[in-house]
GROMACS .gro file of C-alpha atoms in nm:
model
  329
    1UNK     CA    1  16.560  -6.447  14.614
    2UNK     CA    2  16.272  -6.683  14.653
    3UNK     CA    3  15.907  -6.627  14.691
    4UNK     CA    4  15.955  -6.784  15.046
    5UNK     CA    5  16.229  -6.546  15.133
    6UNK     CA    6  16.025  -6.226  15.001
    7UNK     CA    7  15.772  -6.386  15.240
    8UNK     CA    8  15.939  -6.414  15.560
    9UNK     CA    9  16.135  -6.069  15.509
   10UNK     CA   10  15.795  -5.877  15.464
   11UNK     CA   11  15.634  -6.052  15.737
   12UNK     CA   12  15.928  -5.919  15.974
   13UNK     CA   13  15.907  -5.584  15.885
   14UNK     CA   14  15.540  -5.628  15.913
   15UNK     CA   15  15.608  -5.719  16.288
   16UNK     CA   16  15.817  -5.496  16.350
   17UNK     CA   17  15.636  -5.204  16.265
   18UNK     CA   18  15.341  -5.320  16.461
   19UNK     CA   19  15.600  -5.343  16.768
   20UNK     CA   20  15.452  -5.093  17.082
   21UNK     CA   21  15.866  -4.931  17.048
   22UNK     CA   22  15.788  -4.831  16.709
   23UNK     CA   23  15.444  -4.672  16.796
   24UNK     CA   24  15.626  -4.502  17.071
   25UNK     CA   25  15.896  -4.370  16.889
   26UNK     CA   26  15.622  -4.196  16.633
   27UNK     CA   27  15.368  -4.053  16.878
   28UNK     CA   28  15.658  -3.895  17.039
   29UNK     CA   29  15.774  -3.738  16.725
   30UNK     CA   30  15.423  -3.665  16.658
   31UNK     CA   31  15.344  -3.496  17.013
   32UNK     CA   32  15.707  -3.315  16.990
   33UNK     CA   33  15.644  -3.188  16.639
   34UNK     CA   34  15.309  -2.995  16.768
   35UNK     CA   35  15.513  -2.881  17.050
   36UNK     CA   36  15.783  -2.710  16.830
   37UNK     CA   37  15.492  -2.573  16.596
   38UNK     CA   38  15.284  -2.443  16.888
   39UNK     CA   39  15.572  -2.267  16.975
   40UNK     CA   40  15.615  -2.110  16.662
   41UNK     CA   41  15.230  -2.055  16.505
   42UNK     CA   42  15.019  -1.786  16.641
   43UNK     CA   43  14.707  -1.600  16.521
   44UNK     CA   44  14.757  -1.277  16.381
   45UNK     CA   45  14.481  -1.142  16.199
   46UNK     CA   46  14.106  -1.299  16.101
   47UNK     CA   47  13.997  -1.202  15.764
   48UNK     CA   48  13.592  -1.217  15.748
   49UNK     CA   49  13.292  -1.248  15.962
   50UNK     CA   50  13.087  -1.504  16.054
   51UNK     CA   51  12.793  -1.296  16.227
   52UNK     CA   52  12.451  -1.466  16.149
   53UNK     CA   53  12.287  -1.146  16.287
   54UNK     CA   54  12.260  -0.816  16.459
   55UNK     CA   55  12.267  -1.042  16.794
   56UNK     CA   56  12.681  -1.141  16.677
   57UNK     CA   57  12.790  -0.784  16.709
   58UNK     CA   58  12.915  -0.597  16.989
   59UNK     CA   59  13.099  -0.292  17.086
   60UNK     CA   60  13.209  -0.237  17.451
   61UNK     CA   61  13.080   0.177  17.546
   62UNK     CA   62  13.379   0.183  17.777
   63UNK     CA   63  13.638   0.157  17.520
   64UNK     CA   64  13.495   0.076  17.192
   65UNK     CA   65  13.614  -0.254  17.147
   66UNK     CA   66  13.467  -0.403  16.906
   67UNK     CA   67  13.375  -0.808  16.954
   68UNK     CA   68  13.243  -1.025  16.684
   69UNK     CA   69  13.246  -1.441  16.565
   70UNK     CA   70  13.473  -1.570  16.320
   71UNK     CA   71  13.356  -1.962  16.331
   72UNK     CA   72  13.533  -2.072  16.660
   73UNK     CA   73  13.711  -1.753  16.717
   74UNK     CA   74  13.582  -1.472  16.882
   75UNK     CA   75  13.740  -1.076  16.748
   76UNK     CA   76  13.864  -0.836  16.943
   77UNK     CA   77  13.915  -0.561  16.704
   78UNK     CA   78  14.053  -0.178  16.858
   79UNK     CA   79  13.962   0.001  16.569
   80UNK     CA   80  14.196   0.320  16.649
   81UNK     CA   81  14.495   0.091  16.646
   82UNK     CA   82  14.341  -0.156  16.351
   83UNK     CA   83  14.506  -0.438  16.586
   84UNK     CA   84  14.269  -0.772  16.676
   85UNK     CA   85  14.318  -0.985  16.954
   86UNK     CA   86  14.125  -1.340  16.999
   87UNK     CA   87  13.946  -1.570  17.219
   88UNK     CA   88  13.977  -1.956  17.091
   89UNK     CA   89  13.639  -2.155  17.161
   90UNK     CA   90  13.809  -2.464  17.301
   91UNK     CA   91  13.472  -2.656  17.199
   92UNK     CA   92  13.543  -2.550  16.824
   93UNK     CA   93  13.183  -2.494  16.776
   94UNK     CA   94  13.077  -2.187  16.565
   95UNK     CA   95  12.983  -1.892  16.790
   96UNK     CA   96  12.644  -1.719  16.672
   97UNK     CA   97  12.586  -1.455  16.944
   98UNK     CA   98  12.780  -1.258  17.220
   99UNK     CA   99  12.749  -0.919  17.409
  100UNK     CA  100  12.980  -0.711  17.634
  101UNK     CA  101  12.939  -0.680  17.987
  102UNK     CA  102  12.822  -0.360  18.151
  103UNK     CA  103  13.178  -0.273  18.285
  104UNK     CA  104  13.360  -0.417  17.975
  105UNK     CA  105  13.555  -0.695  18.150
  106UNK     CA  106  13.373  -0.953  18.053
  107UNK     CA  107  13.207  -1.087  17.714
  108UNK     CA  108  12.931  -1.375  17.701
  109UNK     CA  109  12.911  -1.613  17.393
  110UNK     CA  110  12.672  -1.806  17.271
  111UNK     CA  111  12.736  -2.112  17.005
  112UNK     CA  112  12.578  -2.362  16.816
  113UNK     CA  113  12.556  -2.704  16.751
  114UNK     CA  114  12.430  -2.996  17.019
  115UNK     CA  115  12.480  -2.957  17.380
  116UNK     CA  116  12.575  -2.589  17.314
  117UNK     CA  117  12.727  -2.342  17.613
  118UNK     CA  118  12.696  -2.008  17.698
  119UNK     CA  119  13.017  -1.920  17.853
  120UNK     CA  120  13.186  -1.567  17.971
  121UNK     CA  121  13.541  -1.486  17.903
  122UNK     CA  122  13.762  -1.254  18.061
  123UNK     CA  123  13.874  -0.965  17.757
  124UNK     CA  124  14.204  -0.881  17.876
  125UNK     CA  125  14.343  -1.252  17.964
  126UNK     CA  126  14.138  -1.394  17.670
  127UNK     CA  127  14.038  -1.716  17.903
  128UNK     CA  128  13.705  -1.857  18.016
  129UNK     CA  129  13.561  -1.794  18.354
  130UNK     CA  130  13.261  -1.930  18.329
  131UNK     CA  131  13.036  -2.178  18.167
  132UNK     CA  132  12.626  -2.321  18.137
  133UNK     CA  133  12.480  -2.589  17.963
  134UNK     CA  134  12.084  -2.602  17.919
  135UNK     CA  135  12.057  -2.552  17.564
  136UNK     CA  136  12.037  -2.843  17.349
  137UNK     CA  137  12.003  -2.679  16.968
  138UNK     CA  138  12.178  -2.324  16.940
  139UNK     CA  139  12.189  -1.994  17.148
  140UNK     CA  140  11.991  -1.737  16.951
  141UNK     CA  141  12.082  -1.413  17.209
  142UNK     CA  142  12.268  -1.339  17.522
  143UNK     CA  143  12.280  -1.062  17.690
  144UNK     CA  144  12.420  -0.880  18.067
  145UNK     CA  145  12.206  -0.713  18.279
  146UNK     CA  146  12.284  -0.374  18.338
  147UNK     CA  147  12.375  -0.456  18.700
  148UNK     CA  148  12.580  -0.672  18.583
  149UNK     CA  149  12.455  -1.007  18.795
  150UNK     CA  150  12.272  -1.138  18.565
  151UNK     CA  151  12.303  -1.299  18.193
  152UNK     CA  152  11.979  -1.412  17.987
  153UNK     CA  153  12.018  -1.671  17.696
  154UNK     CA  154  11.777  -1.762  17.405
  155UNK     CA  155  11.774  -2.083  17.279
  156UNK     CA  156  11.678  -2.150  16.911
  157UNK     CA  157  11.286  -2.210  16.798
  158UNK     CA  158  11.348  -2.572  16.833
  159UNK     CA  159  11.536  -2.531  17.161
  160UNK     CA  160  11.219  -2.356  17.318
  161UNK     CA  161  11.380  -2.209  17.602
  162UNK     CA  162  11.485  -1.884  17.767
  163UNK     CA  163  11.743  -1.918  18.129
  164UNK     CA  164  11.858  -1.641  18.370
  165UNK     CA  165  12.155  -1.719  18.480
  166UNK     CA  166  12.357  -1.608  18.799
  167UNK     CA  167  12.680  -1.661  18.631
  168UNK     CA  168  12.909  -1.587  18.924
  169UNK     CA  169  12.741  -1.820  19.078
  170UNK     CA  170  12.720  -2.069  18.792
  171UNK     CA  171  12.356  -2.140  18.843
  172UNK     CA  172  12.029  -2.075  18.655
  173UNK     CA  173  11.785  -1.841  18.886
  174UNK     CA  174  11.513  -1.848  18.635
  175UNK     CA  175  11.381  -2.053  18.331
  176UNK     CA  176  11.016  -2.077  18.098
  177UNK     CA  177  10.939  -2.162  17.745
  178UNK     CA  178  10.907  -1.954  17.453
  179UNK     CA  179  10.781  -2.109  17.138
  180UNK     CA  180  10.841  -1.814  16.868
  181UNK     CA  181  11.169  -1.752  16.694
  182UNK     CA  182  11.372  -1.505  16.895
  183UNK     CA  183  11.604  -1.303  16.734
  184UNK     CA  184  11.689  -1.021  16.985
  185UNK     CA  185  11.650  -0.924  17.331
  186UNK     CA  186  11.728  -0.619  17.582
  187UNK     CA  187  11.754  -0.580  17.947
  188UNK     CA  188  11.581  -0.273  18.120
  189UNK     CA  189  11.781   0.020  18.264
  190UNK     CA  190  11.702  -0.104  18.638
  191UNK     CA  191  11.720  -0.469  18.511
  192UNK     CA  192  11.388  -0.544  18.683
  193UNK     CA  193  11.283  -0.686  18.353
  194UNK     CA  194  11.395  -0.787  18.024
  195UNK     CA  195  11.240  -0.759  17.616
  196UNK     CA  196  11.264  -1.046  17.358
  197UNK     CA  197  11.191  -0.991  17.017
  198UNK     CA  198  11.141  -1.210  16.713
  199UNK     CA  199  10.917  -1.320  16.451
  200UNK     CA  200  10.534  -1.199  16.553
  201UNK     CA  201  10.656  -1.167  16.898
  202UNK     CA  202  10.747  -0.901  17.161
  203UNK     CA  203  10.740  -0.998  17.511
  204UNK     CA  204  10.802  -0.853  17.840
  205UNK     CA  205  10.995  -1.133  18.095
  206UNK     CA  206  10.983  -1.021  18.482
  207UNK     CA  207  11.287  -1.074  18.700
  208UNK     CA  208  11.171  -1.138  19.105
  209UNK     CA  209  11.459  -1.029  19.279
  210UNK     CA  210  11.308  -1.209  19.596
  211UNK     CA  211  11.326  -1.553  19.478
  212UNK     CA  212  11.612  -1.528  19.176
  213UNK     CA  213  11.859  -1.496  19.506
  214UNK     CA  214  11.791  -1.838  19.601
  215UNK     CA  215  12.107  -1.990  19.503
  216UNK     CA  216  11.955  -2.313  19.489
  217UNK     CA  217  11.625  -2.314  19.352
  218UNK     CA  218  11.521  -2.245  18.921
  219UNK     CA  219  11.215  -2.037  18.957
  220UNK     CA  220  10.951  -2.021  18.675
  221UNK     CA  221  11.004  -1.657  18.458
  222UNK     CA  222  10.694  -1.417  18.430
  223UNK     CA  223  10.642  -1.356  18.108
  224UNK     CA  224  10.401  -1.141  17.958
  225UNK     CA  225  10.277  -1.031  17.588
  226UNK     CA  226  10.340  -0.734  17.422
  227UNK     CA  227   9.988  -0.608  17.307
  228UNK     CA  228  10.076  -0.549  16.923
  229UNK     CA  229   9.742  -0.477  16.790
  230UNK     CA  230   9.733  -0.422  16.348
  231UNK     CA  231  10.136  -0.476  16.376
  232UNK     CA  232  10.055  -0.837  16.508
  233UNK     CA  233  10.204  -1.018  16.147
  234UNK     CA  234  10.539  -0.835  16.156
  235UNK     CA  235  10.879  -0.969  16.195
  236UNK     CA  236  11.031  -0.816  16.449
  237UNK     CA  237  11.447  -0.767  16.436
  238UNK     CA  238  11.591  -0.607  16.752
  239UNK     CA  239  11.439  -0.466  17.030
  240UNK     CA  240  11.634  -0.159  17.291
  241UNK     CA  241  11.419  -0.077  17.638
  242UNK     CA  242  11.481   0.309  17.679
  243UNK     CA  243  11.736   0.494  17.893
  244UNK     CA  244  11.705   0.791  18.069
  245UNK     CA  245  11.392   1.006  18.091
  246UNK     CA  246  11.213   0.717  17.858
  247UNK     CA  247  11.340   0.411  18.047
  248UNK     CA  248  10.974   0.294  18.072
  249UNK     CA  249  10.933   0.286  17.713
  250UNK     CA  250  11.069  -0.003  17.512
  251UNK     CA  251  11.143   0.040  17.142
  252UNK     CA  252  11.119  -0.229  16.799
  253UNK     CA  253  11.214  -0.233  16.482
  254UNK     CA  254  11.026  -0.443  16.231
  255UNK     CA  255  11.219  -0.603  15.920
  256UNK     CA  256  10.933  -0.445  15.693
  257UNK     CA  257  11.109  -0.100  15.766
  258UNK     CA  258  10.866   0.040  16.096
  259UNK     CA  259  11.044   0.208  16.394
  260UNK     CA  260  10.769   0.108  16.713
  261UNK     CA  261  10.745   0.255  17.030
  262UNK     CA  262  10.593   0.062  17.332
  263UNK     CA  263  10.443   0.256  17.669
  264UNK     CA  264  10.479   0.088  18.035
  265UNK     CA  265  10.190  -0.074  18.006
  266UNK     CA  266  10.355  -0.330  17.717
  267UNK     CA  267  10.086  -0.129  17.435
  268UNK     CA  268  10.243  -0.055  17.094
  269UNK     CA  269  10.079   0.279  17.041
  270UNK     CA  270  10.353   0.488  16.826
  271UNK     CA  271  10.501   0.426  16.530
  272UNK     CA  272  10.673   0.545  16.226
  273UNK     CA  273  10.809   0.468  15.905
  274UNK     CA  274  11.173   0.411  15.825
  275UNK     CA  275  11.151   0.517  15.462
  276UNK     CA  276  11.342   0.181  15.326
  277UNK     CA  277  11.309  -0.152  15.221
  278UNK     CA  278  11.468  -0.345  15.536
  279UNK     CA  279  11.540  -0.224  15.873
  280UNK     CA  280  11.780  -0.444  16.063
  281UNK     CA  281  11.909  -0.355  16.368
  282UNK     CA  282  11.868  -0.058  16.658
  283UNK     CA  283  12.051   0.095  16.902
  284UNK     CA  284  11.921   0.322  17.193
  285UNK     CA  285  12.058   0.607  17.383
  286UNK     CA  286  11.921   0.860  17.627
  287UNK     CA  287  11.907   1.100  17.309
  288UNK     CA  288  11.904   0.985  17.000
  289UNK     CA  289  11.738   0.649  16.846
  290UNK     CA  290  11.963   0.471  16.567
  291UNK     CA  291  11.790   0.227  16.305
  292UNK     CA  292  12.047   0.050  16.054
  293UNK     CA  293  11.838   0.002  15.786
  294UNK     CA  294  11.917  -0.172  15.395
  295UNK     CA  295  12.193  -0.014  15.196
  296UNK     CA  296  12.382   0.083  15.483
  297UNK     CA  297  12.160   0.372  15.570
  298UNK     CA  298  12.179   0.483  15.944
  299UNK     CA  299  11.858   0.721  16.029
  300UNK     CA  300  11.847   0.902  16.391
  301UNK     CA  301  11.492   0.976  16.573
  302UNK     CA  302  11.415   1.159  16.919
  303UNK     CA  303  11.351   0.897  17.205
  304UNK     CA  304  11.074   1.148  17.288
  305UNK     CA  305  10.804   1.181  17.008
  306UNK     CA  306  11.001   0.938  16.764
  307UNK     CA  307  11.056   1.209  16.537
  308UNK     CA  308  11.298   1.242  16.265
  309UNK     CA  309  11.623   1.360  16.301
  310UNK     CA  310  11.847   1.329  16.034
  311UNK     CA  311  12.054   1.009  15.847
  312UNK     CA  312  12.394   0.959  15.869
  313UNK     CA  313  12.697   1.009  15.615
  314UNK     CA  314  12.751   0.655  15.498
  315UNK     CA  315  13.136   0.591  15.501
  316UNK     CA  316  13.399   0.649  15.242
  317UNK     CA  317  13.422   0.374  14.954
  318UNK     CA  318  13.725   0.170  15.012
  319UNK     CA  319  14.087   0.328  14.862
  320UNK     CA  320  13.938   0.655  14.900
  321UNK     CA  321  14.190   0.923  15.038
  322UNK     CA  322  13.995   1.135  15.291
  323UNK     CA  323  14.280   1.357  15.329
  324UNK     CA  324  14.268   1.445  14.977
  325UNK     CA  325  13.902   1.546  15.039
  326UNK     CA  326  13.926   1.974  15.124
  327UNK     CA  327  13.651   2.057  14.942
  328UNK     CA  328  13.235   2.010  15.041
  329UNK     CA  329  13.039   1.862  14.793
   0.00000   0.00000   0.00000
């Protein structure tokens, strides 16, 4: 064969695979191959965590559902049954917080990455209901007030802002500025008000009912200081306002390992020491006080006087037999 006829045969097939029949015929296969696999793949199980903080972990008091990120993914983990279900961020940007809603229908995400969204998904159809954009960096915290009307979202330190939103409504009721690094924040029992927490910073943000109801109007957020005195300097890593009898008092924990008690008039005046090197996250009920400290030490106080209590059992190494266990030692 000539170098003339190698020519012309390659340039035909060249043409003919550039043909729009050809480029049919494979996108077709393409888009029916997905099909057939979509059909067939489905998520069973997530191995890992991605949780960048306390702020990433949640656990719904209704059923104890536990919720937390795996990049895109959010975990629905029943921990009787050991079975997961999942929500699939559609945006396939990595979620970094979230938080149940008071009634346990609902859980709020927040994600990272530019242009991120705060957006609510129903649990039990595993679908989004609702979504807000006015972040522009990353969502630091989100959390439902206890009524369950509201949700408040922290953007990152370079983001610089804090929104109440009236997600039913899809519409931001109330916005300001907040220049510190936020790492936690807690709504109060009556949700009147609401705590952020973060590095040298504690402040108290005041919801007016009056004007958040107009649908169509952002109105600036009250926010005022907490008055830390000598524990000014201290990192502070979650933050829980008090329920019950002490639902005027608002409770801190500080990274350095301090367990800090604040009255209704926003004053730190109590405080006590962990006993460890790193204290990490807090939970509050109208009993007991929980600090998860370093080591995967638990310690309980008395929302009361802050005093001691005891520290819980840590949990069985992994492979142990429990069962096996009849005898106290």
């Amino acid at each position: 064969m000539t170098m003339e006829g190698s020519g012309t045969i390659r340039s035909r097939i060249r043409n003919l695979l550039r043909s729009p029949s050809i480029k049919l015929r494979r996108r077709s296969g393409t888009a029916r191959h997905k099909e057939d696999l979509s059909g067939k793949v489905t998520l069973e199980k997530v191995l890992g965590i991605t949780a960048p903080g306390n702020r990433a972990l949640a656990c719904d008091p209704q059923t104890g559902l536990l919720a937390y990120p795996a990049g895109c993914i959010v975990v629905l983990l029943n921990p009787r049954k050991n079975k997961q279900h999942h929500i699939f961020n559609s945006s396939r940007k990595a979620i970094t917080t979230l938080a149940f809603s008071p009634d346990g229908r609902y859980v709020v995400t927040g994600e990272s990455g530019h242009m991120p969204a705060v957006r609510v998904w129903d649990v039990s159809e595993h679908v989004q209901v609702s979504e807000l954009q006015e972040h522009k960096y990353g969502v630091a915290c989100v959390a439902f007030s206890p009524n369950g009307k509201y949700i408040v979202s922290v953007g990152y330190q370079h983001d610089m802002m804090v929104n109440v939103w009236n997600w039913k409504k899809n519409v931001v009721v109330a916005a300001n500025k907040v220049s510190s690094k936020v790492t936690a924040v807690s709504f109060s029992d009556d949700s009147s008000y609401f705590v952020t927490a973060g590095n040298r910073h504690v402040k108290f943000w005041y919801l007016d009912h009056a004007k958040t109801s107009k649908v169509n109007a952002t109105v600036p957020l009250l926010g005022r200081s907490g008055l830390l005195g000598e524990l000014r300097n201290n990192f502070f890593t979650d933050v829980a306002c008090g329920r019950g009898r002490q639902a005027a008092s608002t409770f801190c924990i500080t990274s350095s390992g301090l367990l800090c008690e604040f009255n209704n008039r926003r004053l730190l005046d109590k405080w006590v020491e962990l006993r460890t090197s790193q204290a990490t996250c807090l939970s509050v009920s109208d009993e007991l006080i929980y600090c998860g400290c370093s080591d995967g030490t638990v310690r309980a106080f008395s929302p009361i006087n802050l005093h001691f209590i005891c520290t819980l059992p840590r949990p069985h190494s992994l492979g142990a037999d429990i069962a096996s266990m009849v005898h106290a030692r």
